[in-house]
XYZ file of C-alpha atoms in Angstrom:
532
model
C 15.936 -5.953 -31.048
C 18.631 -8.393 -31.233
C 21.866 -9.082 -28.636
C 24.409 -11.386 -29.205
C 25.041 -13.832 -26.112
C 28.066 -15.611 -25.777
C 27.863 -19.243 -23.809
C 31.213 -20.577 -23.818
C 34.960 -20.250 -25.303
C 37.380 -21.791 -27.753
C 40.215 -23.980 -27.133
C 42.545 -21.082 -28.379
C 44.582 -19.145 -25.815
C 45.371 -15.394 -25.800
C 43.975 -12.365 -24.058
C 40.337 -12.831 -24.968
C 40.546 -16.320 -22.955
C 41.858 -14.266 -19.848
C 38.946 -11.803 -20.160
C 36.323 -14.479 -20.333
C 37.704 -16.290 -16.863
C 37.159 -12.885 -14.989
C 33.473 -13.349 -14.921
C 32.550 -16.747 -16.136
C 29.342 -16.809 -14.109
C 26.755 -14.651 -16.292
C 22.922 -14.037 -16.219
C 20.273 -12.779 -18.631
C 17.272 -10.885 -17.225
C 13.956 -10.048 -18.981
C 10.961 -8.193 -17.759
C 7.933 -9.882 -19.679
C 6.067 -6.626 -19.594
C 2.905 -8.625 -18.373
C 1.962 -11.554 -16.156
C 1.583 -14.592 -17.928
C 1.152 -18.456 -17.150
C 4.222 -20.170 -18.230
C 5.133 -23.832 -18.328
C 7.538 -24.398 -21.179
C 10.472 -22.665 -22.587
C 12.728 -23.608 -25.825
C 16.049 -22.348 -26.308
C 17.749 -21.958 -29.888
C 21.261 -21.852 -30.250
C 23.255 -20.964 -33.358
C 24.417 -23.489 -35.708
C 28.083 -22.878 -35.691
C 29.145 -24.008 -32.034
C 25.969 -25.869 -31.049
C 24.332 -25.652 -27.711
C 25.322 -26.369 -24.118
C 23.197 -27.591 -21.152
C 25.085 -25.369 -18.253
C 22.174 -22.991 -17.030
C 19.425 -22.411 -14.670
C 16.216 -21.304 -15.718
C 14.098 -18.964 -13.175
C 10.871 -17.161 -13.154
C 9.437 -14.531 -10.932
C 6.143 -13.216 -10.317
C 7.418 -9.641 -9.134
C 7.720 -10.420 -5.388
C 10.729 -8.790 -3.485
C 12.928 -10.058 -0.787
C 13.221 -7.473 2.159
C 16.583 -6.166 0.528
C 14.203 -5.208 -2.543
C 15.822 -7.950 -4.882
C 13.065 -9.940 -6.991
C 12.331 -13.601 -5.460
C 13.021 -15.939 -8.228
C 11.730 -19.697 -8.431
C 14.063 -21.961 -10.031
C 12.669 -24.285 -12.381
C 15.416 -25.915 -14.414
C 18.698 -26.665 -13.730
C 21.051 -27.846 -16.252
C 24.727 -28.601 -15.299
C 27.652 -31.078 -15.281
C 25.500 -33.760 -13.892
C 22.544 -33.466 -16.732
C 22.266 -36.460 -18.904
C 22.807 -34.027 -21.850
C 26.282 -32.749 -20.644
C 28.000 -34.541 -23.218
C 25.746 -33.552 -26.036
C 27.836 -30.417 -27.100
C 27.838 -30.707 -30.843
C 27.416 -28.966 -34.054
C 23.961 -30.332 -34.427
C 22.574 -29.587 -30.967
C 20.636 -26.436 -32.179
C 17.200 -26.423 -29.929
C 16.663 -27.716 -26.220
C 13.163 -27.651 -24.729
C 12.436 -27.447 -20.982
C 9.073 -27.999 -19.438
C 7.805 -27.465 -15.878
C 4.811 -26.957 -13.781
C 2.202 -23.850 -14.874
C 3.452 -21.071 -13.016
C 2.659 -16.978 -12.769
C 5.412 -14.711 -13.941
C 6.520 -11.468 -15.340
C 10.392 -11.769 -14.832
C 12.717 -14.029 -16.547
C 16.224 -15.036 -15.474
C 18.909 -17.414 -16.807
C 22.359 -18.121 -14.760
C 24.955 -19.630 -17.014
C 28.632 -20.846 -16.479
C 30.745 -20.376 -19.768
C 31.856 -23.393 -20.929
C 35.285 -24.891 -22.670
C 33.939 -25.808 -26.024
C 35.673 -26.768 -29.217
C 33.604 -23.962 -30.987
C 31.953 -21.123 -29.148
C 28.224 -21.434 -28.287
C 25.595 -19.036 -28.914
C 21.951 -18.631 -28.547
C 19.559 -17.198 -31.134
C 16.142 -17.102 -29.294
C 14.550 -17.772 -26.112
C 10.535 -18.523 -26.417
C 8.431 -18.934 -23.428
C 4.736 -20.895 -23.684
C 1.818 -20.919 -21.603
C -1.924 -21.120 -21.582
C -4.829 -19.915 -19.809
C -5.847 -16.114 -19.112
C -3.416 -13.365 -18.129
C -2.686 -13.275 -14.445
C -2.869 -9.808 -13.884
C -3.849 -6.975 -16.436
C -4.198 -3.456 -15.278
C -6.286 -0.814 -17.731
C -5.850 2.725 -17.245
C -8.486 5.332 -18.580
C -7.514 8.313 -20.563
C -7.636 11.836 -18.963
C -11.660 12.008 -18.032
C -12.824 15.650 -18.087
C -15.766 15.982 -15.325
C -17.414 19.039 -17.021
C -16.611 22.738 -17.584
C -16.331 23.423 -13.762
C -15.213 20.862 -11.054
C -17.624 18.178 -10.046
C -17.598 16.213 -6.504
C -16.739 12.512 -7.542
C -19.175 10.739 -5.093
C -19.274 7.126 -5.449
C -17.902 4.437 -7.755
C -19.828 1.424 -9.014
C -19.208 -1.563 -11.663
C -20.925 -4.434 -12.786
C -18.876 -7.670 -13.603
C -18.459 -11.185 -13.499
C -16.132 -12.464 -11.114
C -15.685 -15.929 -10.636
C -14.162 -17.717 -7.831
C -10.359 -17.264 -7.582
C -10.425 -13.718 -9.514
C -10.531 -10.275 -8.121
C -11.482 -6.985 -9.822
C -10.253 -3.617 -8.106
C -9.904 0.145 -8.953
C -8.341 3.385 -7.833
C -8.496 6.870 -8.767
C -6.481 10.095 -9.444
C -8.239 13.646 -9.662
C -6.788 17.132 -10.507
C -7.632 20.439 -12.282
C -4.254 20.969 -14.035
C -3.309 19.513 -17.252
C 0.124 19.822 -19.383
C 1.414 18.551 -22.261
C 4.638 16.811 -23.387
C 6.200 16.213 -26.840
C 7.819 13.216 -27.702
C 10.207 12.963 -30.810
C 10.966 10.102 -33.107
C 13.296 9.169 -35.672
C 12.452 7.456 -39.101
C 12.973 4.419 -37.265
C 10.792 4.641 -34.506
C 13.587 5.441 -31.843
C 12.543 8.199 -29.649
C 15.252 11.015 -28.881
C 15.720 14.322 -27.188
C 14.338 17.515 -28.696
C 17.988 18.589 -29.091
C 19.238 15.656 -31.179
C 16.027 15.656 -32.914
C 16.636 19.193 -34.286
C 19.886 17.904 -35.501
C 18.645 15.260 -37.863
C 18.232 15.422 -41.678
C 14.834 15.712 -42.651
C 14.597 12.212 -44.059
C 15.700 10.981 -40.865
C 13.269 12.524 -38.584
C 10.283 10.606 -37.580
C 7.017 11.901 -35.866
C 6.642 14.608 -33.074
C 3.898 13.303 -30.647
C 2.126 15.849 -28.512
C 0.550 14.074 -25.216
C -1.503 15.330 -22.687
C -0.822 14.401 -19.156
C -1.627 15.328 -15.495
C -0.155 18.885 -14.323
C 0.652 20.112 -10.730
C -1.555 19.665 -7.769
C -2.928 16.026 -8.981
C -3.379 13.719 -6.204
C -1.710 10.285 -5.804
C -3.282 7.097 -6.836
C -6.205 6.454 -4.098
C -6.208 3.226 -2.250
C -8.230 0.299 -3.847
C -11.809 -0.031 -4.059
C -12.950 -3.750 -3.960
C -16.721 -3.291 -3.400
C -18.977 -1.553 -5.734
C -20.948 1.491 -4.517
C -18.192 2.925 -2.028
C -17.355 6.764 -1.615
C -14.515 7.551 -4.109
C -11.428 8.534 -1.698
C -9.541 11.024 -4.359
C -9.912 14.632 -3.570
C -12.699 16.742 -5.063
C -14.509 18.387 -6.430
C -11.964 18.602 -9.365
C -12.476 18.997 -13.140
C -10.438 15.817 -14.423
C -9.857 12.266 -13.421
C -7.894 9.068 -14.043
C -9.522 5.624 -13.304
C -7.275 2.297 -13.048
C -8.739 -1.391 -13.070
C -6.653 -4.120 -12.129
C -7.881 -7.676 -12.819
C -6.410 -10.758 -11.323
C -6.891 -14.271 -11.496
C -5.205 -17.640 -9.596
C -6.796 -20.027 -12.100
C -5.552 -19.360 -15.641
C -9.195 -20.981 -17.026
C -11.036 -18.435 -15.128
C -11.119 -14.474 -15.591
C -12.975 -11.247 -14.441
C -15.508 -10.024 -17.061
C -15.965 -6.187 -16.586
C -19.284 -4.955 -18.058
C -19.917 -1.437 -16.772
C -17.942 1.230 -14.511
C -19.925 4.397 -13.273
C -18.692 7.252 -11.270
C -21.214 9.249 -9.648
C -20.900 13.185 -9.848
C -22.512 16.020 -8.070
C -22.304 19.676 -7.744
C -19.960 20.985 -5.181
C -21.607 21.655 -1.660
C -19.068 24.583 -1.268
C -16.904 26.648 -3.808
C -13.692 26.252 -1.632
C -13.131 23.934 1.524
C -9.684 24.668 3.374
C -8.669 22.946 6.231
C -5.841 22.239 8.857
C -5.261 20.926 12.408
C -3.766 22.616 15.407
C -1.404 21.893 17.009
C 0.663 19.996 14.206
C 3.712 18.847 16.666
C 3.500 17.345 19.933
C 5.842 16.493 22.318
C 4.506 13.241 23.588
C 2.720 10.366 22.340
C 0.072 8.172 23.769
C -1.152 10.700 26.028
C -4.869 12.005 25.654
C -4.348 15.980 24.171
C -6.789 18.412 22.633
C -6.687 19.431 19.120
C -8.876 21.595 16.645
C -9.656 20.775 13.036
C -10.024 24.384 11.334
C -12.318 24.522 8.277
C -12.605 27.684 6.245
C -15.641 27.241 4.130
C -16.531 29.704 1.148
C -20.059 29.452 -0.123
C -21.472 31.338 -3.027
C -24.822 31.713 -4.953
C -25.461 28.110 -5.930
C -23.902 26.346 -3.357
C -25.655 23.913 -1.668
C -23.895 24.252 1.918
C -23.374 21.462 4.386
C -24.768 20.086 7.839
C -22.039 17.263 8.345
C -18.549 16.828 9.182
C -16.901 13.650 8.977
C -13.374 13.313 10.452
C -11.166 9.824 9.242
C -8.604 9.437 12.005
C -4.934 7.970 11.731
C -4.755 4.237 12.461
C -4.864 3.438 16.221
C -5.990 6.631 17.330
C -8.501 6.961 20.456
C -10.834 9.950 19.999
C -13.419 11.600 22.136
C -15.591 14.642 20.456
C -15.747 17.964 22.712
C -17.603 20.236 20.548
C -17.969 22.274 17.425
C -17.759 26.311 16.803
C -18.826 28.124 13.928
C -18.406 31.884 13.314
C -15.529 34.331 11.832
C -12.016 34.002 12.704
C -12.107 36.998 15.266
C -15.149 35.329 17.155
C -13.750 32.104 17.450
C -10.258 34.045 18.739
C -12.382 35.369 21.474
C -14.157 32.186 22.479
C -17.263 33.325 20.764
C -19.308 32.192 17.937
C -21.721 29.480 17.615
C -20.763 26.864 20.128
C -22.317 23.368 19.534
C -21.919 21.100 22.681
C -22.456 17.143 22.536
C -26.091 17.482 23.738
C -26.739 19.542 20.468
C -24.425 17.818 17.706
C -25.892 14.438 16.215
C -23.340 11.914 16.589
C -23.397 8.706 14.107
C -21.715 5.484 15.271
C -18.879 4.906 13.102
C -16.466 2.852 14.902
C -12.906 3.844 16.104
C -11.967 5.056 12.886
C -13.700 8.097 12.484
C -16.027 10.811 13.928
C -19.334 11.573 12.281
C -21.493 14.549 13.427
C -24.564 16.684 12.275
C -24.669 20.415 13.006
C -28.086 21.632 14.320
C -28.206 24.385 11.607
C -26.602 23.928 7.807
C -23.805 26.102 6.539
C -25.106 28.021 3.608
C -23.838 31.370 2.602
C -20.465 33.371 2.924
C -17.448 32.858 4.590
C -17.487 30.629 7.841
C -14.724 29.116 10.380
C -15.643 25.976 11.797
C -13.603 24.507 14.669
C -14.339 20.832 15.359
C -12.382 20.172 18.812
C -11.828 17.051 20.097
C -9.274 14.808 22.273
C -7.125 12.244 21.168
C -4.381 9.625 21.657
C -1.820 9.108 18.950
C 0.552 6.474 18.196
C 2.413 7.105 14.974
C 5.074 9.458 14.399
C 2.851 10.775 11.419
C -0.760 11.062 11.701
C -2.764 12.333 8.761
C -6.505 13.322 9.306
C -8.994 13.308 6.529
C -12.084 16.050 6.701
C -14.882 15.843 4.688
C -18.286 17.727 5.065
C -21.664 16.220 3.922
C -25.352 17.040 3.165
C -28.213 14.830 2.910
C -29.017 11.218 4.034
C -28.917 7.787 2.250
C -28.534 7.557 -1.437
C -28.796 11.385 -1.942
C -26.024 12.299 0.548
C -23.130 13.863 -1.013
C -19.907 14.248 0.436
C -17.135 16.691 -0.210
C -13.510 16.518 0.827
C -11.484 19.377 2.180
C -8.274 20.230 0.749
C -5.259 20.781 3.529
C -4.227 24.291 3.633
C -3.865 27.425 5.528
C -7.159 27.658 7.096
C -6.650 30.341 9.646
C -4.307 32.281 11.719
C -5.714 30.520 15.075
C -3.566 27.520 13.540
C 0.211 27.219 13.107
C 0.662 25.316 10.096
C -1.443 24.584 6.662
C -1.722 20.525 7.117
C -4.087 18.135 8.551
C -1.010 15.816 9.847
C -0.089 15.693 13.320
C 4.028 14.642 13.992
C 5.250 13.028 17.027
C 8.727 12.496 18.250
C 10.649 9.564 16.516
C 12.934 8.949 19.503
C 10.359 6.916 21.567
C 10.308 3.019 21.666
C 7.831 0.696 19.763
C 6.257 -0.474 22.989
C 4.947 1.350 25.577
C 4.548 1.164 29.357
C 2.678 -2.293 30.232
C -0.046 -1.967 32.417
C -0.936 -5.273 34.366
C -4.412 -5.560 36.181
C -5.538 -8.416 38.272
C -2.127 -9.406 39.765
C -2.385 -11.491 41.788
C -5.059 -13.103 39.688
C -7.554 -16.208 41.188
C -8.548 -18.349 37.986
C -10.852 -20.628 40.058
C -14.015 -20.100 37.677
C -15.744 -17.798 39.662
C -15.915 -14.886 37.372
C -13.771 -12.307 39.604
C -10.192 -11.900 38.602
C -10.075 -15.359 36.760
C -7.586 -13.878 34.447
C -4.396 -11.643 33.939
C -4.701 -8.723 31.688
C -1.877 -6.765 29.831
C -2.838 -3.475 28.260
C 0.098 -1.372 26.249
C 0.313 0.945 23.685
C 2.079 0.315 20.262
C 3.645 2.948 18.566
C 5.282 4.205 15.048
C 4.127 0.685 13.452
C 1.538 0.473 10.425
C -0.337 -2.797 9.394
C -0.651 -6.146 11.028
C 1.801 -7.697 13.412
C 1.840 -10.564 15.613
C 1.688 -9.981 19.472
C 3.564 -12.821 21.586
C 2.905 -13.682 25.267
C 5.523 -16.159 26.524
C 4.953 -17.631 30.248
C 7.968 -19.042 32.219
C 7.981 -20.758 35.487
C 10.591 -19.799 37.905
C 12.631 -22.765 37.157
C 12.910 -21.103 33.725
C 10.619 -23.996 31.960
C 7.925 -22.472 29.439
C 4.386 -23.219 30.309
C 2.421 -21.400 27.640
C 2.950 -19.578 24.521
C 0.110 -17.338 22.992
C 0.151 -15.472 19.744
C -2.292 -12.867 18.476
C -2.622 -11.455 15.166
C -3.537 -7.573 15.001
C -4.530 -6.406 11.928
C -3.735 -2.725 12.675
C -1.315 -2.907 15.337
C -0.526 0.852 16.060
C -2.566 2.028 19.340
C -3.706 0.221 22.673
C -3.437 -3.551 22.654
C -4.632 -6.046 25.116
C -3.295 -9.658 25.855
C -5.001 -12.055 28.286
C -3.601 -15.049 30.157
C -6.024 -17.478 31.812
C -3.611 -19.353 33.890
C -3.241 -22.420 31.841
C -0.499 -24.253 30.248
C -0.248 -25.963 26.730
C -2.364 -28.890 27.817
C -5.293 -26.428 29.025
C -4.435 -27.138 32.600
C -4.618 -24.734 35.500
C -0.743 -24.186 36.362
C 0.152 -24.551 40.214
C -0.118 -21.472 42.062
C 2.829 -19.253 42.372
C 4.929 -16.795 40.608
C 5.401 -16.600 36.713
C 7.417 -14.553 34.254
C 5.555 -13.383 31.607
C 7.527 -11.889 28.544
C 5.282 -9.640 26.081
C 6.866 -9.309 22.415
C 6.175 -7.829 19.104
C 7.371 -9.748 15.896
C 8.843 -6.878 13.776
C 11.472 -6.616 10.957
C 14.130 -4.615 13.191
C 15.983 -6.891 15.430
C 17.986 -4.131 17.219
C 14.772 -2.511 18.248
C 13.530 -3.589 21.828
C 10.186 -5.130 21.888
C 10.105 -7.358 24.774
C 8.791 -6.530 28.163
C 8.867 -8.957 31.463
C 6.233 -8.594 34.144
C 5.809 -10.913 37.063
C 2.287 -12.329 37.744
C 1.206 -14.091 40.549
C -1.493 -17.107 40.265
C -3.410 -17.574 43.805
C -6.362 -20.002 44.122
């Protein structure tokens, strides 16, 4: 494809010159289609009019500013102070620019129209580099897992991953496919079906039928960086897609992928549907009771299950109460098999999940399972994930539960709990050991601040500033928290910037949270007393 690119204007007057002056600052943008290591550019100008040095060349690796725009790095600046500024003549047809090797996906050229005896024009922009591509994504074709849906258990691979490189995968799964038809002219241009039908026979090119994911497919999973981990996409499913991303920070090093394998297992149950109740609560950061309801349909040949695994939203504090198994009418009447904490085998999984083993497996028929627990939630939207399992070690199989209308005992058909949006980000701050006595006897040596953080995901910085009553800053502490939502804790030991104990007295402590919303109140002040 070719475009004409006007770089200057002639000496002649007229309306055309006036039009040029309306927008003398121009730019050219290109998506290179992939990431490259680039360190040189060549610009070829037209023979009539010659070239000009009045431009800025910039490259971007795809990172974006807070407003969503691409972040560009200026590499070459040519302007009125450039030594080539007076070389505007008809024999100036090519200009070379060299710079440090840089990873880039997007190219930008900013330029200002120059007053020239002949109108300059650009014929080509050439970019050169070296080394392996910085980033490559490989996507599989649609993979049919069998005539019947299968459970995707684990994903593992064999690869050479030198220092400075990374290999990661992600997956999608679904049961339905659909077809799309693409129509092309004899020159290879894609057109709509309506326009294609109106073309003469010699103007028509091929029509190509493609098969793509249909209704009900999952989104792309989180990335898998470690071989052998469990597949996060829903299953059992009949079809899957796999995407591999290979990256390198060194142009002389690259990942070599040798093998990829996904372990497939037969389903534990023909159908698993789950929901949580309640799905809407009025207060966040308060301990409340919840029930995860699981409707299990098992047929002959299904293996059944004896384990339940609940993945909790970030920051959630949860405590298991019991598990009930029976029919809907039995559970509605408070009956069925009720397993208390002393009858359940509880596995230590950390604060991000609950994992229990039932005294007896669930094997045949249609059963309703209610896993009851108390939890404190801190996000506006709190998604829970439920899986059922069977077996131990390498032979263990997990099957994901699909969200849906599991029972009339619940009021919804989802496994997400929603909280009010009107609360602030920083909850009530509790101060313990106030006054505190930093004398080294092990009793009340520090003052501790505990508080909940609401509505924020990801990594953030907690700040503590300590001021004397004269307004002088005596200490500033920063604490990076990977998952900021939930209850947090900050401690001051009564020492200043020089690691010396501050004099006894009253101090103003300002607790803050570094966020991107300047209008949100995220500072709380407390007075503490140091006594020794």
